[in-house]
XYZ file of C-alpha atoms in Angstrom:
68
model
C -30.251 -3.359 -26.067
C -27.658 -0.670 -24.295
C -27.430 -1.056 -20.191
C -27.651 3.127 -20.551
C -31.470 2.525 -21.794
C -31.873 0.532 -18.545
C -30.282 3.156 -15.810
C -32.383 5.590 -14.142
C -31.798 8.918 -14.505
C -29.668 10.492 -11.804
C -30.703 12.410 -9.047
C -29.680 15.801 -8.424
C -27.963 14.246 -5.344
C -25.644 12.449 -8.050
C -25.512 14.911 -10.501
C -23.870 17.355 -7.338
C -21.595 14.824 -7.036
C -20.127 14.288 -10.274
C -19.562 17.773 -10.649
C -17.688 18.585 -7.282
C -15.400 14.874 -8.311
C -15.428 17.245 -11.790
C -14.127 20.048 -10.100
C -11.413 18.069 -7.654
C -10.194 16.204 -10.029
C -9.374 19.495 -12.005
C -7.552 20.912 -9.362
C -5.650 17.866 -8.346
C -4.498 18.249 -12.098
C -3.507 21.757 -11.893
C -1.886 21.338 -8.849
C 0.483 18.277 -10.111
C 1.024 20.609 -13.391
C 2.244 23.649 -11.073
C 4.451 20.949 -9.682
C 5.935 19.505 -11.990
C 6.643 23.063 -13.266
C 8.637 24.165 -10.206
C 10.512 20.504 -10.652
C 11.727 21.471 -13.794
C 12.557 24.510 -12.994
C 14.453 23.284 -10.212
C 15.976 20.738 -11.908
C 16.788 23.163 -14.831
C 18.460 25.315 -12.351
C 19.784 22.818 -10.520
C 22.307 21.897 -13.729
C 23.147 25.020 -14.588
C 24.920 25.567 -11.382
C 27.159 22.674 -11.858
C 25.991 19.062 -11.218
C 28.777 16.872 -11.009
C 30.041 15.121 -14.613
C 30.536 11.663 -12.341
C 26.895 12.081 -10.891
C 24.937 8.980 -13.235
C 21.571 10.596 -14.035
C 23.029 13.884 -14.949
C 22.936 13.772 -18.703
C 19.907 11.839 -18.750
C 18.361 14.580 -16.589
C 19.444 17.364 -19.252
C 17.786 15.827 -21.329
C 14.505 14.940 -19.512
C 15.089 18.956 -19.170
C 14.457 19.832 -22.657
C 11.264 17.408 -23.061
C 8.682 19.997 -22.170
């Protein structure tokens, strides 16, 4: 026998709160894409002006560049 067979059905109460958690959650996610946007554009921009050859992370940076 499933537990779901055994759970009440929720209350409006819950059913308000799943959605605004729904809603949250979805702009949480846009708002870490829109970051991670202006990262790699600053990061993008950030190597074309120069970064140093001796600097460690720069080529593995490029190349993290190119990944999305």
């Amino acid at each position: 026998m499933l537990v779901v067979n055994q759970l009440e059905p929720l209350t409006e109460q819950q059913l308000v709160g799943i959605y605004n958690l729904q809603q949250s959650s979805q702009q949480a996610e846009d708002a870490l894409s829109h970051g991670m946007e202006a990262l790699q554009q600053s990061l993008a921009e950030t190597l074309a002006n120069g970064t140093p050859r001796h600097w460690p992370m720069a080529e593995t940076l490029a190349i993290a560049g190119t990944m999305y």
